[in-house]
Short mmCIF file of C-alpha atoms in Angstrom, two decimals:
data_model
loop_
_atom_site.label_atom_id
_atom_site.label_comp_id
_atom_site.label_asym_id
_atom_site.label_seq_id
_atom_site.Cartn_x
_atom_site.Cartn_y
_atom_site.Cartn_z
CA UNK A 1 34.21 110.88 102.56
CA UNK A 2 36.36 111.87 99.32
CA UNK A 3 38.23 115.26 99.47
CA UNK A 4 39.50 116.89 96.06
CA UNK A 5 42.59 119.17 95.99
CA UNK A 6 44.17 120.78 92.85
CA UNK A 7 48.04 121.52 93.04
CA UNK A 8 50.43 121.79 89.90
CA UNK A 9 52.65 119.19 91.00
CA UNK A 10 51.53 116.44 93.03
CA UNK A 11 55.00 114.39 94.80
CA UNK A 12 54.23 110.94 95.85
CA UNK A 13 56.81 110.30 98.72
CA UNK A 14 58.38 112.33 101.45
CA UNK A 15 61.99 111.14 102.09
CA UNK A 16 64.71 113.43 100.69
CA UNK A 17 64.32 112.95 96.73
CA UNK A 18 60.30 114.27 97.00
CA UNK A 19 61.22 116.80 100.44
CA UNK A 20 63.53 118.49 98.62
CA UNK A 21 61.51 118.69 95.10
CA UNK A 22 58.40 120.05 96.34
CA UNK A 23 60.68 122.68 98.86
CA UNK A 24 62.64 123.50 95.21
CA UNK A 25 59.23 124.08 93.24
CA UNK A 26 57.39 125.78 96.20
CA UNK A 27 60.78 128.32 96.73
CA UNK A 28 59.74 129.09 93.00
CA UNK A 29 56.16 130.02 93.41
CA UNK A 30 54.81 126.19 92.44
CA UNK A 31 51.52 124.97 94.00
CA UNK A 32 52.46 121.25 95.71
CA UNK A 33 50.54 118.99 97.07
CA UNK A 34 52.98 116.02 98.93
CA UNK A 35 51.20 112.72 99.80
CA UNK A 36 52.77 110.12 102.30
CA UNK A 37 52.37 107.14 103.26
CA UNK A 38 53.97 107.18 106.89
CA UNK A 39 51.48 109.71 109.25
CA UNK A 40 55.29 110.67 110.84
CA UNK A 41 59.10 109.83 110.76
CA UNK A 42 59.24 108.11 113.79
CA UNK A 43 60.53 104.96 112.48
CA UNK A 44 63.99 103.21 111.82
CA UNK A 45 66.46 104.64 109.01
CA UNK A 46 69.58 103.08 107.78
CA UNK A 47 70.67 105.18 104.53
CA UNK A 48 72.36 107.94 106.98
CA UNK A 49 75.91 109.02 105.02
CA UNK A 50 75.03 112.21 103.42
CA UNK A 51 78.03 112.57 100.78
CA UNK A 52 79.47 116.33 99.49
CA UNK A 53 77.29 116.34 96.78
CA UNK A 54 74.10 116.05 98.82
CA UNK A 55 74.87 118.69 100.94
CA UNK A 56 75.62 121.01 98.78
CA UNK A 57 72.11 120.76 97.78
CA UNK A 58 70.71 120.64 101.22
CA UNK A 59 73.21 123.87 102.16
CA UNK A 60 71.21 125.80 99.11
CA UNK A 61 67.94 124.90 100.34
CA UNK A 62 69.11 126.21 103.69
CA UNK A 63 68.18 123.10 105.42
CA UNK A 64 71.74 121.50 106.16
CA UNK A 65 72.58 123.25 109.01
CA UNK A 66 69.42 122.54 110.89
CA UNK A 67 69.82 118.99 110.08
CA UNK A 68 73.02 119.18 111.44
CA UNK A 69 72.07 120.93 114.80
CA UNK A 70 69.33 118.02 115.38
CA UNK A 71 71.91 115.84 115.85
CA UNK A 72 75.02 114.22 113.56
CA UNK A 73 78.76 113.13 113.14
CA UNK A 74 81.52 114.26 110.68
CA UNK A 75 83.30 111.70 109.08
CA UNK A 76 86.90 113.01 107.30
CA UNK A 77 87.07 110.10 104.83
CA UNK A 78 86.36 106.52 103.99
CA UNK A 79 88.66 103.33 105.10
CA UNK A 80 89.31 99.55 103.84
CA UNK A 81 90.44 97.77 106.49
CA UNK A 82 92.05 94.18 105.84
CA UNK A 83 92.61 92.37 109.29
CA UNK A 84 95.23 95.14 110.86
CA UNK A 85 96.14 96.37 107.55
CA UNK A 86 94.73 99.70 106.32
CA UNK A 87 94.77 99.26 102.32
CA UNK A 88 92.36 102.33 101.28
CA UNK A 89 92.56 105.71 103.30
CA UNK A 90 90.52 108.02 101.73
CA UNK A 91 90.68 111.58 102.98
CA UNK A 92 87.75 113.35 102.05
CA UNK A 93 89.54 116.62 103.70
CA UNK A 94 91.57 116.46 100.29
CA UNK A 95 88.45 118.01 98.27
CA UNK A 96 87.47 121.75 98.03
CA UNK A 97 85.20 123.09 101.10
CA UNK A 98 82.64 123.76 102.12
CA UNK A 99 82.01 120.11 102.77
CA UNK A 100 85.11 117.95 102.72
CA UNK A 101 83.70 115.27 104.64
CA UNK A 102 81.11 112.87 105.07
CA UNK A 103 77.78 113.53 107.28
CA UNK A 104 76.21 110.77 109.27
CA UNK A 105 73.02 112.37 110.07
CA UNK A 106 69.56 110.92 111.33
CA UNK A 107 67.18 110.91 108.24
CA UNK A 108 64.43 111.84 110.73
CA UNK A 109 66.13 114.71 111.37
CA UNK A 110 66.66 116.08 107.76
CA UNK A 111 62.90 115.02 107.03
CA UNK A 112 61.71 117.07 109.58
CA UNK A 113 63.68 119.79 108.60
CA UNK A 114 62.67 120.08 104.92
CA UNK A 115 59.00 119.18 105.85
CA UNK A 116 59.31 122.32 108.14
CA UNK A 117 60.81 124.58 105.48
CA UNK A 118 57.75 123.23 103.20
CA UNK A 119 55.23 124.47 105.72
CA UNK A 120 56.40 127.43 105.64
CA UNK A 121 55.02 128.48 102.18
CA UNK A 122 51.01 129.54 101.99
CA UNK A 123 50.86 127.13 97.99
CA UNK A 124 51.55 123.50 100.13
CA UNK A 125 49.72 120.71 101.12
CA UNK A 126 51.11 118.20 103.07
CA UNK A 127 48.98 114.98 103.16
CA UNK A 128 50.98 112.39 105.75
CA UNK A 129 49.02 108.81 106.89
CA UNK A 130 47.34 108.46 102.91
CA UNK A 131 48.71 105.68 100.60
CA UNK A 132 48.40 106.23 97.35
CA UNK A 133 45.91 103.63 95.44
CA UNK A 134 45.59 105.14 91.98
CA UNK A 135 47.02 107.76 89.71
CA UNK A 136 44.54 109.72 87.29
CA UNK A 137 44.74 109.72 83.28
CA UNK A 138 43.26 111.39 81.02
CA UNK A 139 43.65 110.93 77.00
CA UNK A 140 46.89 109.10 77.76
CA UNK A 141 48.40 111.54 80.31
CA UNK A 142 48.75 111.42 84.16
CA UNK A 143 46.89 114.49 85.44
CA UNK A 144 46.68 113.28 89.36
CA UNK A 145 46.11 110.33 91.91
CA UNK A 146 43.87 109.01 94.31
CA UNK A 147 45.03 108.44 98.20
CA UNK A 148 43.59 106.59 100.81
CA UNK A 149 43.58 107.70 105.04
CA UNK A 150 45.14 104.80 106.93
CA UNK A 151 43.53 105.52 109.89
CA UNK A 152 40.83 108.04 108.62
CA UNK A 153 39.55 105.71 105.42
CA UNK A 154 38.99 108.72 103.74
CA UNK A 155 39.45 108.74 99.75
CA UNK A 156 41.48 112.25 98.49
CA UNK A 157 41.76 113.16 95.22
CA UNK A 158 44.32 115.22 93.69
CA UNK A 159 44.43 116.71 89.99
CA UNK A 160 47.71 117.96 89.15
CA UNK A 161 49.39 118.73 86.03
CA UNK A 162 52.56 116.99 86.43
CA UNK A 163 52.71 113.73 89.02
CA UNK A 164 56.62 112.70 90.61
CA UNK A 165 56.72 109.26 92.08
CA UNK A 166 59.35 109.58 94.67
CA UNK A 167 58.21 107.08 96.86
CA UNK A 168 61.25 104.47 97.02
CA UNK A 169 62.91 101.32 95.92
CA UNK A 170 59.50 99.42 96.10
CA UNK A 171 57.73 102.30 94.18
CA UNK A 172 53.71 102.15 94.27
CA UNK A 173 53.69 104.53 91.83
CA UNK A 174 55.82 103.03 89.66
CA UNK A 175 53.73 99.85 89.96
CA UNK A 176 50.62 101.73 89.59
CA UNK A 177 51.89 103.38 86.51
CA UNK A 178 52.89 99.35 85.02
CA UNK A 179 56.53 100.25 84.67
CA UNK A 180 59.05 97.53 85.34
CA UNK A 181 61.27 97.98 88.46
CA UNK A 182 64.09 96.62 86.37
CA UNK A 183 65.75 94.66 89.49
CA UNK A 184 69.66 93.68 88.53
CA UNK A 185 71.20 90.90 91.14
CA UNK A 186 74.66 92.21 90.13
CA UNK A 187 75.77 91.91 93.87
CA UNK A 188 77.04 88.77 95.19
CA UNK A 189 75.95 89.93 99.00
CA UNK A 190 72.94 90.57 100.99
CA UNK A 191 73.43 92.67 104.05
CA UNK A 192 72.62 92.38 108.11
CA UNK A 193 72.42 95.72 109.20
CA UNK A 194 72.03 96.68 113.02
CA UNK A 195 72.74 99.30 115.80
CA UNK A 196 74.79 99.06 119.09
CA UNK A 197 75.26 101.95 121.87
CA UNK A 198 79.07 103.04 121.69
CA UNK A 199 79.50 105.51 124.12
CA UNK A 200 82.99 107.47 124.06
CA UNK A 201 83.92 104.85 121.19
CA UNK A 202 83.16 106.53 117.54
CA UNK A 203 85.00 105.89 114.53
CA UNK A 204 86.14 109.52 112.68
CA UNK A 205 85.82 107.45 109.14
CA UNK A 206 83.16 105.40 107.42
CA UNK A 207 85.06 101.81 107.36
CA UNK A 208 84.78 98.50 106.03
CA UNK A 209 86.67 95.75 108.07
CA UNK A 210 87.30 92.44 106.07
CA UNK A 211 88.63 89.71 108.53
CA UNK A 212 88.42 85.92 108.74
CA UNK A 213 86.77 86.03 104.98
CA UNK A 214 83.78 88.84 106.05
CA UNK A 215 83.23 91.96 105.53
CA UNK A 216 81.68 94.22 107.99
CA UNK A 217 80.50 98.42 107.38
CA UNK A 218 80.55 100.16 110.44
CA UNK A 219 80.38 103.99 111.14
CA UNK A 220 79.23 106.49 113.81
CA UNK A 221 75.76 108.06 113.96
CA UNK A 222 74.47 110.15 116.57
CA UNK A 223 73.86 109.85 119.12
CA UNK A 224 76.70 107.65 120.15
CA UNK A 225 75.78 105.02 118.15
CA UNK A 226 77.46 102.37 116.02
CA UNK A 227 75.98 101.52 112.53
CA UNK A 228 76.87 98.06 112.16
CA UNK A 229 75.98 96.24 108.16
CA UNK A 230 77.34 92.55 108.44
CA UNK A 231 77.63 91.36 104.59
CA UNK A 232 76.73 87.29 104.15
CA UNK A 233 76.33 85.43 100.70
CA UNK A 234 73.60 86.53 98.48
CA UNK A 235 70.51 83.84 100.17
CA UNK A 236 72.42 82.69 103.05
CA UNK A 237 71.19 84.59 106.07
CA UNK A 238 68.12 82.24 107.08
CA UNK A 239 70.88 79.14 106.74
CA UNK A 240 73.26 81.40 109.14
CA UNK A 241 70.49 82.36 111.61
CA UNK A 242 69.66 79.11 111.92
CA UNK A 243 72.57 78.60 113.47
CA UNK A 244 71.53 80.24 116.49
CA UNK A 245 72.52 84.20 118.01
CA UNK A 246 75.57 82.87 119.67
CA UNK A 247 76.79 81.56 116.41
CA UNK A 248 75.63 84.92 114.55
CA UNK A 249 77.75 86.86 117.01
CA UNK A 250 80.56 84.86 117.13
CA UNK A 251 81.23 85.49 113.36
CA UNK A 252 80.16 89.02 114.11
CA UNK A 253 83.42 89.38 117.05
CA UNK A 254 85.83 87.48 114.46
CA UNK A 255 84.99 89.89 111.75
CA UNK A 256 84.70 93.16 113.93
CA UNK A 257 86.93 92.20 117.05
CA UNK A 258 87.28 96.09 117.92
CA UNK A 259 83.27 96.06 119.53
CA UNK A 260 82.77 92.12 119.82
CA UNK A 261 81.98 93.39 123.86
CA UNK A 262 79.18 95.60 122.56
CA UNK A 263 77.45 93.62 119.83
CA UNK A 264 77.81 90.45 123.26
CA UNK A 265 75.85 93.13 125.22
CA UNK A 266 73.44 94.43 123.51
CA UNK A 267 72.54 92.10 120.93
CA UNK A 268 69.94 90.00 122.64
CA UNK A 269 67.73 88.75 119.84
CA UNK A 270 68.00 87.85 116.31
CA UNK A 271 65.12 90.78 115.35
CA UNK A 272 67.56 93.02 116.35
CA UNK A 273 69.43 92.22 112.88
CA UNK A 274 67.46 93.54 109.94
CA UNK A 275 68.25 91.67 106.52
CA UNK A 276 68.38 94.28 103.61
CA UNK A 277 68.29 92.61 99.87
CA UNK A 278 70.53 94.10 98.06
CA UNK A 279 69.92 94.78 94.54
CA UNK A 280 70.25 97.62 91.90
CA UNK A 281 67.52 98.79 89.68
CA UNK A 282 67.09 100.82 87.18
CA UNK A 283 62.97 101.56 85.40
CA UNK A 284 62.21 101.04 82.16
CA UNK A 285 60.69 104.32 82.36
CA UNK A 286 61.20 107.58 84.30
CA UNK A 287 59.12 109.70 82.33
CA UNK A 288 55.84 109.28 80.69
CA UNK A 289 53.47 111.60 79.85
CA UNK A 290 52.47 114.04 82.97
CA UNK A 291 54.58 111.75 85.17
CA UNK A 292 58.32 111.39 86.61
CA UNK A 293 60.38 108.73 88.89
CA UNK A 294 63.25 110.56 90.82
CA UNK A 295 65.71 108.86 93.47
CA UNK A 296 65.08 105.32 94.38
CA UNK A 297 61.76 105.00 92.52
CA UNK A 298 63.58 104.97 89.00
CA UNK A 299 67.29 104.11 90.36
CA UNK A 300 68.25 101.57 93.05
CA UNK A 301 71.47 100.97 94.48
CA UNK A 302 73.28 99.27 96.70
CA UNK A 303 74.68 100.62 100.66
CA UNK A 304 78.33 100.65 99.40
CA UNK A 305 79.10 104.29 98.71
CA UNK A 306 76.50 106.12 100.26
CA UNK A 307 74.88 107.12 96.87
CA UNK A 308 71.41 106.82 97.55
CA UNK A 309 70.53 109.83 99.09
CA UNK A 310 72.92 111.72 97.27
CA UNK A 311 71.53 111.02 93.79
CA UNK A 312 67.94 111.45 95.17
CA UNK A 313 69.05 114.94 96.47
CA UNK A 314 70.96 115.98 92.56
CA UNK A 315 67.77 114.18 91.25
CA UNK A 316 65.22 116.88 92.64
CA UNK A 317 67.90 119.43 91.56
CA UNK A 318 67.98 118.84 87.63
CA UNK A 319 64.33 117.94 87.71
CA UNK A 320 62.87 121.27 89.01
CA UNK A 321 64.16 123.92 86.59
CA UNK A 322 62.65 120.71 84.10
CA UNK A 323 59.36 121.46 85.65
CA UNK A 324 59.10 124.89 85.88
CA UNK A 325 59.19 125.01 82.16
CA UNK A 326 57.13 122.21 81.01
CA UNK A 327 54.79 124.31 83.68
CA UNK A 328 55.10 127.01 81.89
CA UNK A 329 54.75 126.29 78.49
CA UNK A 330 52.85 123.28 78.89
CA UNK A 331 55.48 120.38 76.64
CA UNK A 332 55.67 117.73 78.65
CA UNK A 333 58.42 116.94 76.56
CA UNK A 334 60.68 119.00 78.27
CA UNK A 335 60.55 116.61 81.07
CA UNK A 336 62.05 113.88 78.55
CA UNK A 337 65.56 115.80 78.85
CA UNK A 338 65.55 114.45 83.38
CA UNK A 339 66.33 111.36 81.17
CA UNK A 340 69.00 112.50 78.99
CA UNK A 341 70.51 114.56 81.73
CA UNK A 342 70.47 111.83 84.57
CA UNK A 343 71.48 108.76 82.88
CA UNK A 344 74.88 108.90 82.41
CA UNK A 345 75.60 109.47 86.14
CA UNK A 346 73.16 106.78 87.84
CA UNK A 347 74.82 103.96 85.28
CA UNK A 348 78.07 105.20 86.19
CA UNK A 349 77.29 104.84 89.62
CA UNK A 350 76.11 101.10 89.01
CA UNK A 351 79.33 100.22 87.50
CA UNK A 352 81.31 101.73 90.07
CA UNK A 353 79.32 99.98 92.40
CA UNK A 354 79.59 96.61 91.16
CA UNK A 355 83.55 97.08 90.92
CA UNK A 356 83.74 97.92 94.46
CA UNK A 357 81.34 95.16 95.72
CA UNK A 358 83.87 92.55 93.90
CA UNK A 359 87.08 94.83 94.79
CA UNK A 360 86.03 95.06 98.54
CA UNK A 361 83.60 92.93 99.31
CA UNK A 362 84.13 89.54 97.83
CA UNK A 363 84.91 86.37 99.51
CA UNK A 364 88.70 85.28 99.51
CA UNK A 365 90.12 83.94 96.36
CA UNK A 366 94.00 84.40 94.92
CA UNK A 367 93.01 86.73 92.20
CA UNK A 368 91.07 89.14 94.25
CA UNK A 369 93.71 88.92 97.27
CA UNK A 370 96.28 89.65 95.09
CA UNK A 371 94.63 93.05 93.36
CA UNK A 372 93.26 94.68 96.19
CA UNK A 373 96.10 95.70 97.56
CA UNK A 374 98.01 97.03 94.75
CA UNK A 375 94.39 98.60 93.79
CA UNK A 376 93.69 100.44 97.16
CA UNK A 377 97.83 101.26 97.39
CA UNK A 378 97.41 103.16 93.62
CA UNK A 379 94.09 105.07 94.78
CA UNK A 380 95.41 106.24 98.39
CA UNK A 381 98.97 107.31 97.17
CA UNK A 382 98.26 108.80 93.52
CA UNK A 383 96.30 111.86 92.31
CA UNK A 384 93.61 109.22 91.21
CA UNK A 385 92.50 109.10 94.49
CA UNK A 386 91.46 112.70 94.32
CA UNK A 387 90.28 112.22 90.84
CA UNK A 388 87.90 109.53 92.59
CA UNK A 389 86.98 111.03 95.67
CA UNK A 390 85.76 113.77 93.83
CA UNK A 391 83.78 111.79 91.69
CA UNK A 392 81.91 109.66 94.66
CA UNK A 393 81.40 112.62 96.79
CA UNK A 394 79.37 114.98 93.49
CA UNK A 395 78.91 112.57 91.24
CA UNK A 396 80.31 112.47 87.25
CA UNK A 397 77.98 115.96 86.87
CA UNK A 398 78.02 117.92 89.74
CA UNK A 399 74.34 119.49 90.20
CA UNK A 400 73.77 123.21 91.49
CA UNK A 401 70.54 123.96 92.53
CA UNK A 402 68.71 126.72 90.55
CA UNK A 403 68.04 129.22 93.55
CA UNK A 404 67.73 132.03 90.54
CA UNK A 405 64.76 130.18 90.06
CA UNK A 406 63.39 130.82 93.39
CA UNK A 407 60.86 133.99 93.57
CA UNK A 408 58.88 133.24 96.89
CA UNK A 409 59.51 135.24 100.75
CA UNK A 410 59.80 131.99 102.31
CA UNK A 411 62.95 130.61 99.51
CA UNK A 412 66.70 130.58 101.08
CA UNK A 413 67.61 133.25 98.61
CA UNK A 414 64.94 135.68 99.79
CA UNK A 415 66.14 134.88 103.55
CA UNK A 416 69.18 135.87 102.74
#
């Protein structure tokens, strides 16, 4: 059976870059059809650390708090931690409120939340289980896509004027559309990432330990739960799991001696340690005609930081006043200027990152050793470390969302 929909926009991906798009262009009258992959969010999430930045945008959709209230942790900075030396304090309670800190909150729980605020207006379409398998052209220009029911086997199609592929690192969109993921191995590190129960034992900062020659990201997420990201050599993790779990944790207890009892416990089995390659990205392409990449879809980054969902979130932010005029007048050229406006920041973001993977991250050598600590020393006691912390926390541009844009009942302004 094929079903055929019309919408005005049709978003391809519902994590936080296409949630909060389709919530923006529906909150200004817009006609959205979402399509998903997953039939629900059931499933595991490691990109948790919402930074200022984000928030701010999920505050002005009026989905933040919710979020919150489903469960979360407030973290009042970020740490570098070099065997019981702290060489980089950064107090995020230093920056202008609302949200001077850092948010560890389940992405299941802000997914739901913005789906939720979606549903609540009469021009969406939510279409969860369906996998995209084609996008439609016409005389050169996207104008839609074709979906296929994982469980169902129906065929939907969709005809839309404008299509956003928002759909993550591994983009089908993008694939489908032939533009080149433009994968960087700038990083020197892969990472292990796991979970362990912590009850009565959270951290109040986001941290990285380096110890014995590792380096190890841990934070708190609710509920009472340790995120644990182990970094190893760039290709070395089958070499080191070869070795055996009791070797794995061993390293694991040197590195992070503080919960060596829990990751003993609870870590039973080596599936219980996920490996994530770690690469940044960056499209050849995020606009063609009658189509647009936003978050990781056109930009990839790496854990360090906590960008990911941040720059997803500002993404969706700059795009939508983009769209309500190429929607209204009918240029698609207008969307050319989400290029012009967003570049800048995501490449200043990869450079930063790259700096702090071989600042913080590296394996010991004298150079390295020596700078780090008169680096981290300069940041934590100098007005540059404001200067910075702003910067990481809203990005080189910080991005407002356009709530004079919004017209509909349902929008945050109305609410209010």
């Amino acid at each position: 059976m094929t079903e055929h929909h019309t919408a005005d926009v049709c978003v391809v991906g519902a994590g936080p870059a296409g949630l909060a798009l389709s919530l923006m262009l529906l909150c200004s009258g817009v006609r959205v059809m979402l399509i998903e992959r997953a039939s629900g969010f059931k499933r595991e999430f490691r990109g948790e650390i919402l930074q200022p930045g984000g928030m701010a945008v999920l505050d002005q959709l009026g989905v933040l708090a919710g979020a919150r209230d489903r469960g979360s942790h407030v973290h009042r900075g970020f740490q570098l931690i070099d065997g019981k030396r702290t060489l980089l304090d950064i107090d995020y309670r230093r920056l202008p409120g609302p949200h001077a800190h850092l948010l560890a909150v389940g992405q299941e729980h802000l997914l739901e939340e913005l789906l939720t605020a979606c549903r609540q207006h009469p021009t969406f379409t939510y279409l969860g289980g369906h996998r995209v398998t084609g996008l439609l052209r016409e005389n050169g220009r996207y104008v839609g896509a074709v979906a296929h029911g994982s469980r169902t086997g129906d065929t939907t199609t969709v005809r839309a004027r404008f299509v956003v592929g928002a759909d993550g690192r591994y983009s089908r969109t993008r694939r489908l559309a032939g533009i080149d993921a433009g994968r960087m191995d700038v990083f020197d590190q892969d990472v292990v990432w796991f979970k362990v129960d912590a009850p009565g034992r959270t951290v109040d900062r986001v941290r990285v330990h380096r110890s014995a020659g590792q380096a190890v990201l841990v934070y708190t997420s609710h509920p009472d739960r340790l995120q644990i990201g182990w970094t190893v050599p760039h290709g070395s993790w089958n070499q080191l799991a070869a070795r055996g779990l009791p070797a794995v944790k061993k390293e694991l207890t040197a590195a992070l001696p503080e919960f060596g009892d829990l990751m003993d416990e609870q870590l039973t089995r080596l599936s219980q340690l996920t490996l994530l390659d770690v690469f940044a990205g960056r499209a050849a392409d995020w606009v063609r005609d009658g189509l647009v990449l936003i978050g990781d879809a056109a930009h990839t980054h790496s854990p360090l930081g906590a960008q990911g969902i941040n720059l997803a979130l500002q993404d969706a932010a700059v795009l939508h006043p983009l769209l309500l005029d190429a929607l209204g007048d009918g240029d698609v050229r207008t969307l050319d200027r989400f290029t012009e406006l967003r570049a800048r920041d995501i490449d200043a973001v990869f450079r930063f990152q790259v700096t702090q993977s071989k600042v913080m991250l590296a394996r010991p050598n004298p150079v390295t050793d020596t700078v780090r600590p008169v680096l981290a020393g300069l940041v934590t006691r100098s007005p540059l470390g404001t200067v910075l912390t702003q910067r990481i926390a809203h990005g080189r541009t910080p991005v407002q969302v356009r709530t004079d844009l919004f017209t509909t009942p349902q929008s945050p302004k109305a609410r209010a």
